[in-house]
Amino acid sequence: MLKQYELKKYRIRLIIYVTALTLIGINVIGSAQKSVQNKQILGLCLGLFAMVVVSIIDYSFILRFSWLIYLFNIGLLSLITFHVFGSSGGGAVRWIEIAGFRFQPSELSKVLIILFFSWFFGKYYEKVNKLYFILLSGILIFIPWVMIEEQPDLSTSIVVAVIFITLLFLSGLSYKIIAGVLAVLVPAGSLFIYLILQPDQKILGYYQWKRIMAWLQPEKYTTDAYQQQNSIMAIGSGLLWGKGLNNDTVFSVKNGNFIPEPQTDFIFAVVGEELGFIGGAVILVLLLLIVIECILIGRKAKDLSGQLICGGVAAWIGFQTFFNICVVTGMMPNTGLPLPFVSYGLTSLVSLFIGIGLVLNVGLQPLKYRKGDF
């Protein structure tokens, strides 16, 4: 389980990237909502501890318990699905609350799904292009996916689907199969978009439909579109250097409370307004460096499972960043996804650090050491 690793193989720069990004996030959160800043600091401490612990445990040992990990994930999500410990917020039931402590299973679920399918595809990679195997994989991901989507949490279910598709692709899925799937999905997707735009559609929930319509026709659905429109205004008003953290200017979108709960999904709007283009660019560059570092570590992994862990974490951070930035800049409908390492949320932050810990452990066991100890 534990091995003697050489400290020089520890990817210190990856730790620097995620810590620096989180520290920036803590400062911006303090400006957006001072009352929750200390909780985010606690999240950083817990996250760093979890990252270090996970990074020194051989991921191959962890993957021995993949079916238990899968069942544990289903069990956690079941507590929400069957309203055992469900705690509501924003019209959804996504949290478990016990003794005042709130925990969001769907965030940890991303890590657990990466672990399980990294093992599953790594062990049965020779079967990945078999129809029965693809169907079996689809069933295995559908169970946790539908439990997340029914909370309802469509945004997280989209990220989970993207992670799964990325892992399936990296495991060696044939380009012929990919082309065939795209040939079906493109026209099907066009039909789906047409159907959900109809006023009497029954495919999406009413609030989800309203978000899409507010994005397409903000002048008609002003009540539902104001958050995104104010976010765009805030980012643009920051210009190059921003108005400064914790400013008290009356010409501030944040200070005027025009963005509800700015410390969460719309934290980048606060970044744009108070740190300007430079601050926003720094955050995006750090996120890009984290994704690149995960990919580079994955390329030197000792086995396919290690590659998939790194690829899954990179896809998780990369796509979630892409979706969040698209939302706050008005390029996509409001999805409710946090910005990795920056948005407020203890479960999200600790889960991300656990993912980074797994990547670090993969980096401690490069391909050239496969023989002998490995």
mmCIF file of C-alpha atoms in Angstrom:
data_model
loop_
_atom_site.group_PDB
_atom_site.id
_atom_site.type_symbol
_atom_site.label_atom_id
_atom_site.label_comp_id
_atom_site.label_asym_id
_atom_site.label_seq_id
_atom_site.Cartn_x
_atom_site.Cartn_y
_atom_site.Cartn_z
ATOM 1 C CA MET A 1 0.000 0.000 0.000
ATOM 2 C CA LEU A 2 2.690 2.504 1.064
ATOM 3 C CA LYS A 3 6.011 2.670 -0.752
ATOM 4 C CA GLN A 4 9.283 4.496 -0.385
ATOM 5 C CA TYR A 5 9.022 7.295 -2.922
ATOM 6 C CA GLU A 6 11.792 9.688 -3.844
ATOM 7 C CA LEU A 7 10.896 13.280 -2.984
ATOM 8 C CA LYS A 8 12.536 14.549 -6.192
ATOM 9 C CA LYS A 9 9.858 12.704 -8.208
ATOM 10 C CA TYR A 10 7.087 14.577 -6.400
ATOM 11 C CA ARG A 11 5.522 17.062 -8.838
ATOM 12 C CA ILE A 12 5.956 20.086 -6.590
ATOM 13 C CA ARG A 13 4.960 22.532 -9.323
ATOM 14 C CA LEU A 14 1.524 20.913 -9.581
ATOM 15 C CA ILE A 15 1.055 21.438 -5.839
ATOM 16 C CA ILE A 16 2.178 25.054 -6.248
ATOM 17 C CA TYR A 17 -0.345 25.620 -9.047
ATOM 18 C CA VAL A 18 -3.352 24.247 -7.139
ATOM 19 C CA THR A 19 -2.358 25.926 -3.858
ATOM 20 C CA ALA A 20 -1.784 29.308 -5.506
ATOM 21 C CA LEU A 21 -5.091 29.047 -7.349
ATOM 22 C CA THR A 22 -6.965 28.127 -4.172
ATOM 23 C CA LEU A 23 -5.359 31.009 -2.251
ATOM 24 C CA ILE A 24 -6.486 33.423 -4.966
ATOM 25 C CA GLY A 25 -9.944 31.906 -4.719
ATOM 26 C CA ILE A 26 -9.998 32.347 -0.926
ATOM 27 C CA ASN A 27 -9.186 36.040 -1.272
ATOM 28 C CA VAL A 28 -11.852 36.579 -3.930
ATOM 29 C CA ILE A 29 -14.401 34.634 -1.854
ATOM 30 C CA GLY A 30 -13.576 36.862 1.116
ATOM 31 C CA SER A 31 -14.403 39.885 -1.004
ATOM 32 C CA ALA A 32 -17.605 38.317 -2.356
ATOM 33 C CA GLN A 33 -18.918 36.865 0.939
ATOM 34 C CA LYS A 34 -16.682 37.402 3.971
ATOM 35 C CA SER A 35 -18.721 35.092 6.209
ATOM 36 C CA VAL A 36 -17.701 31.930 4.320
ATOM 37 C CA GLN A 37 -14.007 32.716 3.800
ATOM 38 C CA ASN A 38 -12.873 30.824 6.905
ATOM 39 C CA LYS A 39 -14.749 27.732 5.734
ATOM 40 C CA GLN A 40 -12.861 27.838 2.442
ATOM 41 C CA ILE A 41 -9.572 28.146 4.357
ATOM 42 C CA LEU A 42 -10.615 25.033 6.282
ATOM 43 C CA GLY A 43 -11.345 23.382 2.935
ATOM 44 C CA LEU A 44 -7.810 24.186 1.752
ATOM 45 C CA CYS A 45 -6.285 22.661 4.895
ATOM 46 C CA LEU A 46 -8.433 19.531 4.615
ATOM 47 C CA GLY A 47 -7.743 19.334 0.898
ATOM 48 C CA LEU A 48 -3.962 19.561 1.286
ATOM 49 C CA PHE A 49 -4.046 16.894 3.986
ATOM 50 C CA ALA A 50 -6.200 14.587 1.840
ATOM 51 C CA MET A 51 -3.980 15.221 -1.196
ATOM 52 C CA VAL A 52 -0.781 14.283 0.663
ATOM 53 C CA VAL A 53 -2.323 11.147 2.177
ATOM 54 C CA VAL A 54 -3.737 9.956 -1.161
ATOM 55 C CA SER A 55 -0.503 10.773 -3.008
ATOM 56 C CA ILE A 56 1.560 8.326 -0.903
ATOM 57 C CA ILE A 57 -0.902 5.418 -1.187
ATOM 58 C CA ASP A 58 -0.200 3.250 -4.223
ATOM 59 C CA TYR A 59 -3.103 3.853 -6.609
ATOM 60 C CA SER A 60 -2.816 0.219 -7.744
ATOM 61 C CA PHE A 61 -3.719 -0.785 -4.190
ATOM 62 C CA ILE A 62 -6.711 1.566 -4.187
ATOM 63 C CA LEU A 63 -7.926 0.115 -7.492
ATOM 64 C CA ARG A 64 -8.104 -3.356 -5.932
ATOM 65 C CA PHE A 65 -11.254 -2.157 -4.201
ATOM 66 C CA SER A 66 -12.861 -0.730 -7.357
ATOM 67 C CA TRP A 67 -16.173 -2.581 -6.978
ATOM 68 C CA LEU A 68 -16.402 -1.445 -3.360
ATOM 69 C CA ILE A 69 -15.691 2.102 -4.571
ATOM 70 C CA TYR A 70 -18.476 1.794 -7.134
ATOM 71 C CA LEU A 71 -20.960 0.452 -4.582
ATOM 72 C CA PHE A 72 -19.926 3.115 -2.056
ATOM 73 C CA ASN A 73 -20.636 5.767 -4.675
ATOM 74 C CA ILE A 74 -24.075 4.305 -5.378
ATOM 75 C CA GLY A 75 -24.742 4.130 -1.640
ATOM 76 C CA LEU A 76 -23.874 7.800 -1.111
ATOM 77 C CA LEU A 77 -26.018 8.934 -4.010
ATOM 78 C CA SER A 78 -28.858 6.716 -2.762
ATOM 79 C CA LEU A 79 -29.000 8.738 0.454
ATOM 80 C CA ILE A 80 -30.029 11.700 -1.697
ATOM 81 C CA THR A 81 -32.166 9.795 -4.187
ATOM 82 C CA PHE A 82 -34.268 8.187 -1.471
ATOM 83 C CA HIS A 83 -34.203 11.301 0.759
ATOM 84 C CA VAL A 84 -32.498 9.586 3.692
ATOM 85 C CA PHE A 85 -30.345 12.567 4.655
ATOM 86 C CA GLY A 86 -31.207 14.921 1.823
ATOM 87 C CA SER A 87 -30.817 18.660 2.434
ATOM 88 C CA SER A 88 -32.399 21.073 -0.034
ATOM 89 C CA GLY A 89 -30.963 24.257 -1.453
ATOM 90 C CA GLY A 90 -31.896 26.359 -4.475
ATOM 91 C CA GLY A 91 -34.839 24.095 -5.257
ATOM 92 C CA ALA A 92 -32.725 20.927 -5.385
ATOM 93 C CA VAL A 93 -31.823 18.164 -2.946
ATOM 94 C CA ARG A 94 -28.086 17.609 -3.406
ATOM 95 C CA TRP A 95 -26.613 17.639 0.083
ATOM 96 C CA ILE A 96 -26.365 15.361 3.075
ATOM 97 C CA GLU A 97 -26.582 17.305 6.310
ATOM 98 C CA ILE A 98 -25.688 15.747 9.659
ATOM 99 C CA ALA A 99 -25.077 17.781 12.840
ATOM 100 C CA GLY A 100 -24.788 21.000 10.844
ATOM 101 C CA PHE A 101 -22.231 19.566 8.415
ATOM 102 C CA ARG A 102 -23.210 19.663 4.730
ATOM 103 C CA PHE A 103 -21.714 17.270 2.211
ATOM 104 C CA GLN A 104 -22.434 17.016 -1.532
ATOM 105 C CA PRO A 105 -22.050 13.385 -2.719
ATOM 106 C CA SER A 106 -22.144 14.293 -6.426
ATOM 107 C CA GLU A 107 -18.809 16.142 -6.108
ATOM 108 C CA LEU A 108 -17.020 13.165 -4.539
ATOM 109 C CA SER A 109 -18.771 10.976 -7.087
ATOM 110 C CA LYS A 110 -16.574 12.450 -9.829
ATOM 111 C CA VAL A 111 -13.444 11.084 -8.131
ATOM 112 C CA LEU A 112 -15.033 7.705 -7.435
ATOM 113 C CA ILE A 113 -16.204 7.362 -11.045
ATOM 114 C CA ILE A 114 -12.711 8.183 -12.317
ATOM 115 C CA LEU A 115 -11.213 5.530 -10.015
ATOM 116 C CA PHE A 116 -13.698 2.801 -10.926
ATOM 117 C CA PHE A 117 -13.614 3.245 -14.699
ATOM 118 C CA SER A 118 -9.829 3.725 -14.722
ATOM 119 C CA TRP A 119 -9.625 0.242 -13.231
ATOM 120 C CA PHE A 120 -12.449 -1.182 -15.362
ATOM 121 C CA PHE A 121 -11.125 0.062 -18.694
ATOM 122 C CA GLY A 122 -7.524 -0.622 -17.674
ATOM 123 C CA LYS A 123 -8.278 -4.259 -16.873
ATOM 124 C CA TYR A 124 -10.541 -4.976 -19.851
ATOM 125 C CA TYR A 125 -8.990 -2.654 -22.447
ATOM 126 C CA GLU A 126 -8.863 -5.471 -25.015
ATOM 127 C CA LYS A 127 -12.662 -5.627 -24.948
ATOM 128 C CA VAL A 128 -13.310 -1.900 -25.142
ATOM 129 C CA ASN A 129 -14.426 -2.083 -28.787
ATOM 130 C CA LYS A 130 -16.833 -4.955 -28.217
ATOM 131 C CA LEU A 131 -20.495 -3.989 -28.367
ATOM 132 C CA TYR A 132 -21.459 -5.937 -25.238
ATOM 133 C CA PHE A 133 -18.643 -4.275 -23.269
ATOM 134 C CA ILE A 134 -19.697 -0.786 -24.371
ATOM 135 C CA LEU A 135 -23.282 -1.588 -23.365
ATOM 136 C CA LEU A 136 -22.135 -2.928 -19.985
ATOM 137 C CA SER A 137 -20.051 0.217 -19.439
ATOM 138 C CA GLY A 138 -23.058 2.326 -20.376
ATOM 139 C CA ILE A 139 -25.204 0.546 -17.784
ATOM 140 C CA LEU A 140 -22.560 0.989 -15.087
ATOM 141 C CA ILE A 141 -22.289 4.748 -15.685
ATOM 142 C CA PHE A 142 -26.023 5.213 -16.214
ATOM 143 C CA ILE A 143 -26.875 4.169 -12.645
ATOM 144 C CA PRO A 144 -24.876 6.923 -10.850
ATOM 145 C CA TRP A 145 -25.528 9.373 -13.712
ATOM 146 C CA VAL A 146 -29.304 9.169 -13.452
ATOM 147 C CA MET A 147 -29.144 9.424 -9.654
ATOM 148 C CA ILE A 148 -27.196 12.682 -10.002
ATOM 149 C CA GLU A 149 -29.451 14.032 -12.752
ATOM 150 C CA GLU A 150 -32.588 13.340 -10.697
ATOM 151 C CA GLN A 151 -31.443 15.493 -7.728
ATOM 152 C CA PRO A 152 -31.861 17.506 -10.051
ATOM 153 C CA ASP A 153 -28.268 18.342 -10.997
ATOM 154 C CA LEU A 154 -28.079 18.383 -14.784
ATOM 155 C CA SER A 155 -24.803 20.342 -14.813
ATOM 156 C CA THR A 156 -22.896 17.786 -12.714
ATOM 157 C CA SER A 157 -24.418 14.928 -14.708
ATOM 158 C CA ILE A 158 -23.035 16.559 -17.882
ATOM 159 C CA VAL A 159 -19.535 16.702 -16.364
ATOM 160 C CA VAL A 160 -19.823 13.062 -15.256
ATOM 161 C CA ALA A 161 -20.838 12.075 -18.797
ATOM 162 C CA VAL A 162 -17.880 13.999 -20.255
ATOM 163 C CA ILE A 163 -15.480 12.297 -17.818
ATOM 164 C CA PHE A 164 -16.839 8.866 -18.769
ATOM 165 C CA ILE A 165 -16.617 9.565 -22.497
ATOM 166 C CA THR A 166 -13.039 10.830 -22.080
ATOM 167 C CA LEU A 167 -12.011 7.692 -20.179
ATOM 168 C CA LEU A 168 -13.667 5.468 -22.787
ATOM 169 C CA PHE A 169 -11.869 7.319 -25.591
ATOM 170 C CA LEU A 170 -8.474 7.173 -23.839
ATOM 171 C CA SER A 171 -8.858 3.451 -23.223
ATOM 172 C CA GLY A 172 -8.607 2.838 -26.969
ATOM 173 C CA LEU A 173 -12.097 3.199 -28.411
ATOM 174 C CA SER A 174 -12.028 2.718 -32.194
ATOM 175 C CA TYR A 175 -12.352 5.825 -34.348
ATOM 176 C CA LYS A 176 -14.857 3.913 -36.486
ATOM 177 C CA ILE A 177 -17.153 3.565 -33.478
ATOM 178 C CA ILE A 178 -16.660 7.245 -32.626
ATOM 179 C CA ALA A 179 -17.528 8.271 -36.195
ATOM 180 C CA GLY A 180 -20.613 6.044 -36.146
ATOM 181 C CA VAL A 181 -21.804 7.472 -32.833
ATOM 182 C CA LEU A 182 -21.281 11.038 -34.080
ATOM 183 C CA ALA A 183 -23.221 10.236 -37.242
ATOM 184 C CA VAL A 184 -26.179 9.346 -35.027
ATOM 185 C CA LEU A 185 -25.724 11.978 -32.319
ATOM 186 C CA VAL A 186 -25.420 15.041 -34.566
ATOM 187 C CA PRO A 187 -28.880 14.737 -36.171
ATOM 188 C CA ALA A 188 -30.331 13.390 -32.915
ATOM 189 C CA GLY A 189 -28.846 16.364 -31.048
ATOM 190 C CA SER A 190 -30.336 18.772 -33.565
ATOM 191 C CA LEU A 191 -33.745 17.162 -33.124
ATOM 192 C CA PHE A 192 -33.347 17.287 -29.333
ATOM 193 C CA ILE A 193 -32.558 21.015 -29.409
ATOM 194 C CA TYR A 194 -35.555 21.653 -31.652
ATOM 195 C CA LEU A 195 -37.884 19.727 -29.333
ATOM 196 C CA ILE A 196 -36.743 21.358 -26.082
ATOM 197 C CA LEU A 197 -37.230 24.819 -27.557
ATOM 198 C CA GLN A 198 -40.937 24.162 -27.906
ATOM 199 C CA PRO A 199 -43.076 25.852 -25.189
ATOM 200 C CA ASP A 200 -44.951 22.641 -24.382
ATOM 201 C CA GLN A 201 -41.900 20.359 -24.255
ATOM 202 C CA LYS A 202 -41.767 17.674 -21.541
ATOM 203 C CA ILE A 203 -38.126 16.581 -21.924
ATOM 204 C CA LEU A 204 -36.505 19.060 -19.543
ATOM 205 C CA GLY A 205 -37.722 20.411 -16.243
ATOM 206 C CA TYR A 206 -39.365 23.815 -16.365
ATOM 207 C CA TYR A 207 -36.468 25.585 -14.610
ATOM 208 C CA GLN A 208 -33.976 24.014 -17.031
ATOM 209 C CA TRP A 209 -36.057 25.105 -20.006
ATOM 210 C CA LYS A 210 -36.303 28.640 -18.592
ATOM 211 C CA ARG A 211 -32.499 28.837 -18.284
ATOM 212 C CA ILE A 212 -32.067 27.930 -21.938
ATOM 213 C CA MET A 213 -34.706 30.398 -23.069
ATOM 214 C CA ALA A 214 -33.227 33.123 -20.849
ATOM 215 C CA TRP A 215 -29.899 32.558 -22.577
ATOM 216 C CA LEU A 216 -31.404 32.645 -26.071
ATOM 217 C CA GLN A 217 -33.863 35.506 -25.409
ATOM 218 C CA PRO A 218 -32.594 37.519 -22.407
ATOM 219 C CA GLU A 219 -34.742 40.504 -23.328
ATOM 220 C CA LYS A 220 -37.900 38.356 -23.020
ATOM 221 C CA TYR A 221 -36.915 36.388 -19.891
ATOM 222 C CA THR A 222 -35.290 39.211 -17.972
ATOM 223 C CA THR A 223 -36.031 37.730 -14.536
ATOM 224 C CA ASP A 224 -34.099 34.563 -15.358
ATOM 225 C CA ALA A 225 -31.372 36.232 -17.442
ATOM 226 C CA TYR A 226 -30.331 39.031 -15.076
ATOM 227 C CA GLN A 227 -27.636 36.983 -13.317
ATOM 228 C CA GLN A 228 -25.728 36.246 -16.512
ATOM 229 C CA GLN A 229 -26.247 39.745 -17.895
ATOM 230 C CA ASN A 230 -24.972 41.318 -14.674
ATOM 231 C CA SER A 231 -22.034 38.919 -14.691
ATOM 232 C CA ILE A 232 -21.031 40.075 -18.171
ATOM 233 C CA MET A 233 -21.372 43.678 -17.025
ATOM 234 C CA ALA A 234 -19.187 43.023 -13.962
ATOM 235 C CA ILE A 235 -16.412 41.344 -15.961
ATOM 236 C CA GLY A 236 -16.388 44.143 -18.539
ATOM 237 C CA SER A 237 -16.317 46.883 -15.887
ATOM 238 C CA GLY A 238 -13.072 45.546 -14.406
ATOM 239 C CA LEU A 239 -11.086 46.547 -17.507
ATOM 240 C CA LEU A 240 -7.369 45.672 -17.314
ATOM 241 C CA TRP A 241 -6.505 45.811 -13.593
ATOM 242 C CA GLY A 242 -9.916 45.712 -11.920
ATOM 243 C CA LYS A 243 -11.412 47.802 -9.127
ATOM 244 C CA GLY A 244 -9.486 46.026 -6.383
ATOM 245 C CA LEU A 245 -10.502 43.371 -3.869
ATOM 246 C CA ASN A 246 -12.824 44.450 -1.046
ATOM 247 C CA ASN A 247 -13.527 47.793 -2.710
ATOM 248 C CA ASP A 248 -16.487 49.837 -1.489
ATOM 249 C CA THR A 249 -17.285 51.695 -4.684
ATOM 250 C CA VAL A 250 -20.972 52.217 -5.379
ATOM 251 C CA PHE A 251 -20.307 51.490 -9.066
ATOM 252 C CA SER A 252 -19.765 47.810 -8.322
ATOM 253 C CA VAL A 253 -22.091 45.088 -9.583
ATOM 254 C CA LYS A 254 -21.043 42.890 -6.671
ATOM 255 C CA ASN A 255 -21.506 45.579 -4.023
ATOM 256 C CA GLY A 256 -24.962 46.289 -5.381
ATOM 257 C CA ASN A 257 -25.933 42.619 -4.883
ATOM 258 C CA PHE A 258 -26.811 42.269 -8.545
ATOM 259 C CA ILE A 259 -25.275 38.752 -8.601
ATOM 260 C CA PRO A 260 -26.852 36.411 -6.018
ATOM 261 C CA GLU A 261 -24.383 34.129 -4.199
ATOM 262 C CA PRO A 262 -21.366 35.459 -6.165
ATOM 263 C CA GLN A 263 -18.940 33.325 -4.131
ATOM 264 C CA THR A 264 -20.135 30.128 -5.830
ATOM 265 C CA ASP A 265 -20.808 29.557 -9.545
ATOM 266 C CA PHE A 266 -20.318 33.209 -10.570
ATOM 267 C CA ILE A 267 -17.057 33.802 -8.705
ATOM 268 C CA PHE A 268 -15.330 34.642 -12.013
ATOM 269 C CA ALA A 269 -17.590 37.685 -12.324
ATOM 270 C CA VAL A 270 -16.089 38.977 -9.064
ATOM 271 C CA VAL A 271 -12.621 38.143 -10.378
ATOM 272 C CA GLY A 272 -13.259 40.099 -13.573
ATOM 273 C CA GLU A 273 -14.655 43.119 -11.755
ATOM 274 C CA GLU A 274 -12.109 43.327 -8.932
ATOM 275 C CA LEU A 275 -8.948 41.820 -10.477
ATOM 276 C CA GLY A 276 -9.627 42.784 -14.086
ATOM 277 C CA PHE A 277 -8.402 41.083 -17.219
ATOM 278 C CA ILE A 278 -4.996 40.400 -15.643
ATOM 279 C CA GLY A 279 -6.491 38.611 -12.631
ATOM 280 C CA GLY A 280 -8.821 36.567 -14.797
ATOM 281 C CA ALA A 281 -5.964 35.620 -17.123
ATOM 282 C CA VAL A 282 -3.799 34.493 -14.184
ATOM 283 C CA ILE A 283 -6.556 32.183 -12.944
ATOM 284 C CA LEU A 284 -7.169 30.693 -16.394
ATOM 285 C CA VAL A 285 -3.435 30.178 -16.981
ATOM 286 C CA LEU A 286 -3.093 28.367 -13.641
ATOM 287 C CA LEU A 287 -6.037 26.121 -14.510
ATOM 288 C CA LEU A 288 -4.484 25.419 -17.921
ATOM 289 C CA LEU A 289 -1.145 24.572 -16.313
ATOM 290 C CA ILE A 290 -2.876 22.157 -13.920
ATOM 291 C CA VAL A 291 -4.594 20.376 -16.813
ATOM 292 C CA ILE A 292 -1.347 20.202 -18.819
ATOM 293 C CA GLU A 293 0.542 18.870 -15.795
ATOM 294 C CA CYS A 294 -2.041 16.108 -15.325
ATOM 295 C CA ILE A 295 -1.693 15.139 -18.990
ATOM 296 C CA LEU A 296 2.113 15.123 -18.852
ATOM 297 C CA ILE A 297 2.096 12.929 -15.752
ATOM 298 C CA GLY A 298 -0.415 10.600 -17.393
ATOM 299 C CA ARG A 299 1.786 10.153 -20.459
ATOM 300 C CA LYS A 300 4.509 8.626 -18.260
ATOM 301 C CA ALA A 301 2.202 6.453 -16.144
ATOM 302 C CA LYS A 302 3.275 2.870 -15.521
ATOM 303 C CA ASP A 303 -0.005 1.424 -16.831
ATOM 304 C CA LEU A 304 -3.239 2.301 -18.601
ATOM 305 C CA SER A 305 -5.130 2.732 -15.334
ATOM 306 C CA GLY A 306 -2.654 5.428 -14.272
ATOM 307 C CA GLN A 307 -3.043 7.154 -17.622
ATOM 308 C CA LEU A 308 -6.818 7.088 -17.266
ATOM 309 C CA ILE A 309 -6.724 8.533 -13.737
ATOM 310 C CA CYS A 310 -4.674 11.489 -14.963
ATOM 311 C CA GLY A 311 -6.802 11.871 -18.104
ATOM 312 C CA GLY A 312 -9.997 11.741 -16.065
ATOM 313 C CA VAL A 313 -8.827 14.408 -13.608
ATOM 314 C CA ALA A 314 -7.605 16.591 -16.493
ATOM 315 C CA ALA A 315 -10.993 16.235 -18.247
ATOM 316 C CA TRP A 316 -12.832 17.000 -15.008
ATOM 317 C CA ILE A 317 -10.923 20.219 -14.324
ATOM 318 C CA GLY A 318 -10.664 21.271 -17.961
ATOM 319 C CA PHE A 319 -14.276 20.786 -19.014
ATOM 320 C CA GLN A 320 -15.717 22.134 -15.770
ATOM 321 C CA THR A 321 -13.600 25.265 -16.199
ATOM 322 C CA PHE A 322 -14.767 25.589 -19.799
ATOM 323 C CA PHE A 323 -18.439 25.268 -18.838
ATOM 324 C CA ASN A 324 -18.140 27.725 -15.940
ATOM 325 C CA ILE A 325 -16.390 30.412 -17.984
ATOM 326 C CA CYS A 326 -18.863 29.985 -20.843
ATOM 327 C CA VAL A 327 -21.757 30.518 -18.420
ATOM 328 C CA VAL A 328 -20.402 33.637 -16.690
ATOM 329 C CA THR A 329 -19.545 35.211 -20.052
ATOM 330 C CA GLY A 330 -22.944 34.399 -21.572
ATOM 331 C CA MET A 331 -21.714 31.808 -24.086
ATOM 332 C CA MET A 332 -23.817 28.995 -22.579
ATOM 333 C CA PRO A 333 -27.028 28.708 -20.549
ATOM 334 C CA ASN A 334 -26.634 28.879 -16.790
ATOM 335 C CA THR A 335 -25.536 25.410 -15.600
ATOM 336 C CA GLY A 336 -24.615 25.965 -11.957
ATOM 337 C CA LEU A 337 -21.074 24.532 -12.081
ATOM 338 C CA PRO A 338 -18.356 25.885 -9.756
ATOM 339 C CA LEU A 339 -14.994 27.090 -11.033
ATOM 340 C CA PRO A 340 -12.421 24.473 -9.896
ATOM 341 C CA PHE A 341 -10.321 25.528 -6.867
ATOM 342 C CA VAL A 342 -11.784 29.056 -6.972
ATOM 343 C CA SER A 343 -15.514 28.832 -6.213
ATOM 344 C CA TYR A 344 -16.681 28.384 -2.641
ATOM 345 C CA GLY A 345 -17.561 24.811 -1.657
ATOM 346 C CA LEU A 346 -15.784 22.467 0.752
ATOM 347 C CA THR A 347 -16.879 19.188 -0.852
ATOM 348 C CA SER A 348 -15.869 20.389 -4.293
ATOM 349 C CA LEU A 349 -12.496 21.692 -3.104
ATOM 350 C CA VAL A 350 -11.557 18.607 -1.065
ATOM 351 C CA SER A 351 -12.668 16.301 -3.904
ATOM 352 C CA LEU A 352 -10.467 18.203 -6.352
ATOM 353 C CA PHE A 353 -7.472 17.894 -4.034
ATOM 354 C CA ILE A 354 -8.108 14.142 -3.719
ATOM 355 C CA GLY A 355 -8.028 13.960 -7.521
ATOM 356 C CA ILE A 356 -4.732 15.853 -7.578
ATOM 357 C CA GLY A 357 -3.370 13.471 -4.926
ATOM 358 C CA LEU A 358 -4.149 10.524 -7.196
ATOM 359 C CA VAL A 359 -2.367 12.226 -10.089
ATOM 360 C CA LEU A 360 0.667 12.890 -7.880
ATOM 361 C CA ASN A 361 0.827 9.209 -6.933
ATOM 362 C CA VAL A 362 0.712 8.218 -10.598
ATOM 363 C CA GLY A 363 3.626 10.605 -11.147
ATOM 364 C CA LEU A 364 5.639 8.884 -8.419
ATOM 365 C CA GLN A 365 5.485 5.599 -10.362
ATOM 366 C CA PRO A 366 6.632 6.352 -13.933
ATOM 367 C CA LEU A 367 6.770 3.787 -16.731
ATOM 368 C CA LYS A 368 10.515 3.092 -16.469
ATOM 369 C CA TYR A 369 10.009 1.697 -12.967
ATOM 370 C CA ARG A 370 7.392 -0.846 -14.025
ATOM 371 C CA LYS A 371 9.760 -3.764 -13.494
ATOM 372 C CA GLY A 372 11.208 -4.691 -10.129
ATOM 373 C CA ASP A 373 9.263 -2.981 -7.344
ATOM 374 C CA PHE A 374 6.357 -2.255 -9.621
#
